[in-house]
C-alpha positions as CSV (number, residue, x, y, z in Angstrom):
1,X,0.0,0.0,0.0
2,X,1.4,3.4,-1.0
3,X,0.0,6.6,0.5
4,X,0.8,10.2,-0.7
5,X,-0.3,13.6,0.4
6,X,-1.3,15.0,-3.0
7,X,-2.7,18.4,-2.1
8,X,-4.2,20.4,0.8
9,X,-5.9,23.7,1.7
10,X,-3.5,26.5,0.7
11,X,-2.9,27.9,4.2
12,X,-1.4,26.7,7.4
13,X,-3.9,24.5,9.2
14,X,-3.0,25.9,12.7
15,X,-3.5,29.5,11.4
16,X,-6.9,28.5,9.8
17,X,-8.1,26.9,13.0
18,X,-6.8,29.9,15.0
19,X,-8.7,32.2,12.6
20,X,-11.9,30.1,13.0
21,X,-11.6,30.1,16.8
22,X,-11.0,33.9,17.0
23,X,-14.1,34.4,14.7
24,X,-16.1,32.5,17.2
25,X,-14.9,34.3,20.3
26,X,-14.2,37.9,19.1
27,X,-16.5,40.7,18.1
28,X,-14.7,41.6,14.9
29,X,-13.3,39.6,12.0
30,X,-9.8,38.5,12.6
31,X,-6.9,38.6,10.1
32,X,-5.5,35.3,8.9
33,X,-2.0,34.6,10.3
34,X,-1.9,38.0,12.1
35,X,-1.8,38.4,15.9
36,X,-1.4,36.0,18.8
37,X,-2.0,32.4,18.2
38,X,-4.5,30.8,20.6
39,X,-3.5,27.7,22.6
40,X,-5.5,25.4,20.3
41,X,-4.5,22.2,22.2
42,X,-5.7,22.9,25.8
43,X,-7.9,25.9,24.9
44,X,-9.8,24.3,22.0
45,X,-9.2,20.7,21.1
46,X,-9.2,19.1,24.6
47,X,-12.3,21.0,25.4
48,X,-14.1,19.4,22.5
49,X,-14.3,22.5,20.2
50,X,-13.3,20.7,17.1
51,X,-15.1,22.5,14.3
52,X,-12.2,25.0,13.8
53,X,-10.1,22.0,12.6
54,X,-12.7,20.9,10.1
55,X,-12.0,23.8,7.6
56,X,-8.7,22.4,6.5
57,X,-8.7,19.4,4.1
58,X,-6.1,17.0,2.8
59,X,-6.1,15.1,-0.5
60,X,-4.4,11.7,-0.2
61,X,-3.7,9.2,-3.0
62,X,-3.7,5.5,-2.2
63,X,-2.4,2.9,-4.5
64,X,-2.4,-0.9,-3.8
65,X,-4.8,-0.7,-0.9
66,X,-7.3,-3.6,-0.8
67,X,-10.9,-2.9,-1.7
68,X,-11.8,-4.2,1.8
69,X,-9.6,-1.6,3.5
70,X,-11.4,1.0,1.6
71,X,-15.0,-0.2,1.9
72,X,-14.7,-1.5,5.5
73,X,-12.0,0.9,6.6
74,X,-11.7,4.3,5.1
75,X,-15.4,4.6,4.3
76,X,-17.0,2.7,7.2
77,X,-17.4,4.9,10.2
78,X,-16.3,8.3,9.0
79,X,-18.8,10.1,6.8
80,X,-17.0,13.3,6.2
81,X,-14.9,12.4,3.2
82,X,-14.9,12.6,-0.6
83,X,-13.6,9.6,-2.4
84,X,-12.9,8.8,-6.1
85,X,-12.0,5.1,-6.5
86,X,-10.7,3.0,-9.4
87,X,-13.8,1.4,-10.9
88,X,-14.3,-2.4,-10.9
89,X,-16.7,-1.8,-13.7
90,X,-14.3,-0.1,-16.1
91,X,-10.8,-1.2,-14.9
92,X,-10.7,-4.9,-15.6
93,X,-6.9,-4.8,-15.1
94,X,-7.7,-4.7,-11.3
95,X,-8.5,-8.4,-11.5
96,X,-5.6,-9.6,-13.7
97,X,-3.4,-12.4,-12.6
98,X,-0.6,-9.9,-11.9
99,X,-2.5,-8.9,-8.7
100,X,-1.9,-12.3,-7.0
101,X,1.7,-11.5,-6.1
102,X,0.6,-8.1,-4.6
103,X,-2.2,-9.8,-2.6
104,X,0.2,-12.3,-1.1
105,X,2.7,-9.5,-0.2
106,X,-0.3,-7.6,1.3
107,X,-1.2,-10.5,3.5
108,X,2.4,-11.1,4.6
109,X,2.8,-7.4,5.5
110,X,-0.4,-6.9,7.5
111,X,-1.0,-10.4,8.9
112,X,2.6,-11.8,9.3
113,X,1.3,-14.4,11.9
114,X,-0.7,-16.3,9.2
115,X,0.8,-19.7,8.8
116,X,2.2,-20.8,5.4
117,X,-0.6,-23.4,5.2
118,X,-3.3,-20.9,5.7
119,X,-1.7,-18.5,3.3
120,X,-1.7,-21.2,0.6
121,X,-5.4,-21.8,1.3
122,X,-6.2,-18.1,1.0
123,X,-4.4,-17.7,-2.2
124,X,-6.1,-20.8,-3.7
125,X,-9.4,-19.3,-2.8
126,X,-8.5,-16.0,-4.4
127,X,-7.3,-17.7,-7.6
128,X,-10.4,-19.8,-7.8
129,X,-12.6,-16.7,-7.5
130,X,-10.8,-15.1,-10.3
131,X,-11.2,-18.3,-12.4
132,X,-15.0,-18.1,-11.8
133,X,-14.9,-14.6,-13.1
134,X,-12.9,-15.5,-16.2
135,X,-14.8,-18.6,-17.0
136,X,-18.2,-16.9,-16.8
137,X,-17.7,-13.4,-18.2
138,X,-18.6,-14.4,-21.8
139,X,-21.9,-16.1,-20.7
140,X,-22.6,-13.1,-18.4
141,X,-22.2,-10.8,-21.3
142,X,-24.7,-12.8,-23.4
143,X,-27.2,-12.7,-20.5
144,X,-26.7,-9.0,-20.1
145,X,-27.4,-8.5,-23.8
146,X,-30.5,-10.7,-23.5
147,X,-32.0,-8.8,-20.6
148,X,-31.1,-5.3,-21.8
149,X,-32.8,-6.1,-25.1
150,X,-35.9,-7.4,-23.3
151,X,-36.2,-4.8,-20.6
152,X,-34.9,-1.7,-22.5
153,X,-35.8,-2.2,-26.2
154,X,-35.3,1.6,-26.9
155,X,-32.0,1.8,-25.1
156,X,-30.0,2.8,-28.2
157,X,-26.5,2.2,-29.3
158,X,-24.7,3.9,-26.4
159,X,-26.4,1.6,-23.9
160,X,-25.8,-1.5,-26.0
161,X,-22.1,-0.6,-26.1
162,X,-22.0,-0.8,-22.3
163,X,-23.3,-4.4,-22.1
164,X,-19.8,-5.9,-21.4
165,X,-19.5,-3.4,-18.6
166,X,-22.8,-4.4,-17.1
167,X,-21.7,-8.0,-17.2
168,X,-18.3,-7.1,-15.6
169,X,-20.0,-5.1,-12.9
170,X,-22.3,-8.0,-11.9
171,X,-19.6,-10.7,-12.1
172,X,-17.1,-8.8,-10.1
173,X,-19.1,-9.7,-7.0
174,X,-17.2,-13.0,-7.1
175,X,-13.9,-11.2,-6.8
176,X,-12.6,-11.2,-3.2
177,X,-12.2,-7.7,-1.6
178,X,-8.5,-8.3,-1.0
179,X,-7.8,-7.3,-4.6
180,X,-5.9,-4.0,-4.7
181,X,-7.4,-0.7,-5.9
182,X,-6.5,3.0,-5.9
183,X,-8.3,6.2,-4.9
184,X,-8.1,9.9,-4.2
185,X,-9.4,10.4,-0.6
186,X,-10.2,13.8,0.8
187,X,-10.8,14.4,4.5
188,X,-10.6,17.2,7.1
189,X,-8.3,17.2,10.2
190,X,-10.8,16.0,12.7
191,X,-11.8,13.0,10.5
192,X,-8.1,12.1,10.3
193,X,-7.8,12.3,14.1
194,X,-10.9,10.1,14.5
195,X,-9.6,7.6,11.9
196,X,-6.2,7.5,13.6
197,X,-7.7,6.9,17.0
198,X,-10.2,4.2,16.0
199,X,-8.2,2.3,13.4
200,X,-9.3,-1.3,13.9
201,X,-7.2,-3.4,11.5
202,X,-3.6,-3.7,10.5
203,X,-4.3,-2.1,7.1
204,X,-6.2,0.9,8.7
205,X,-3.4,1.4,11.2
206,X,-0.8,1.6,8.5
207,X,-3.0,3.8,6.3
208,X,-3.7,6.3,9.1
209,X,0.0,6.2,10.3
210,X,1.0,7.2,6.8
211,X,-1.6,9.9,6.5
212,X,-0.6,11.4,9.9
213,X,3.1,11.1,9.1
214,X,2.8,13.2,5.9
215,X,0.5,15.7,7.5
216,X,2.7,16.3,10.6
217,X,5.9,16.4,8.5
218,X,4.3,19.2,6.5
219,X,2.6,20.9,9.5
220,X,4.5,20.1,12.8
221,X,2.5,22.6,14.8
222,X,-0.4,20.2,14.6
223,X,1.4,17.2,16.0
224,X,-0.4,17.6,19.3
225,X,-3.6,16.3,17.7
226,X,-2.3,12.8,17.4
227,X,-1.7,10.9,20.6
228,X,-0.6,7.3,20.4
229,X,-2.2,6.5,23.9
230,X,-5.6,7.4,22.5
231,X,-5.4,4.8,19.7
232,X,-7.4,1.6,19.7
233,X,-5.1,-1.2,20.5
234,X,-7.1,-4.3,19.3
235,X,-8.5,-5.5,16.0
């Protein structure tokens, strides 16, 4: 799994949160980056006033992350995000045999305690699922064409051209969610704090570690937001 901080709001996040806090508490509009900085840790964050940290957003690129770690990880309990993910409908290369080596490395990295015997069983299951897809995609395409013609007789050429994609989208349900994908993932600071503290799987811990690392390297004044002792310790 590779994580990269692609872009972010074009001001310092501490200054932006400071501005938002002053706007809340002062009678006049403050100036961004001018004047005394408020003690955002004890005076704001620890007291539960988190909205000033939600104005700053980060755009992360993930590559090689499993579909499961996206669906049941990045997206599961944190609704304040925007995500553009590689499509299983359009990107058939997601399911090519070249992914098997990546999947095995993914398992070894995040579940190193898995025995060689179990790893073999898992990889056999993954390969069998991909075989089911490959052996049935032609028949699924014929069935898709049949039902589209029956149910949408006026569909037109553009819809008919998409029939292979309809078949692919349905048959990909047989593909295990360990297969790798990529996405652009946008969140605010408080969502990152929440994800960091509640990460409940090895993949999520690694993903949030990387997101926090890139963020804090860029903005060290915000390091106080991320406390190891507040993190979930079990899967």
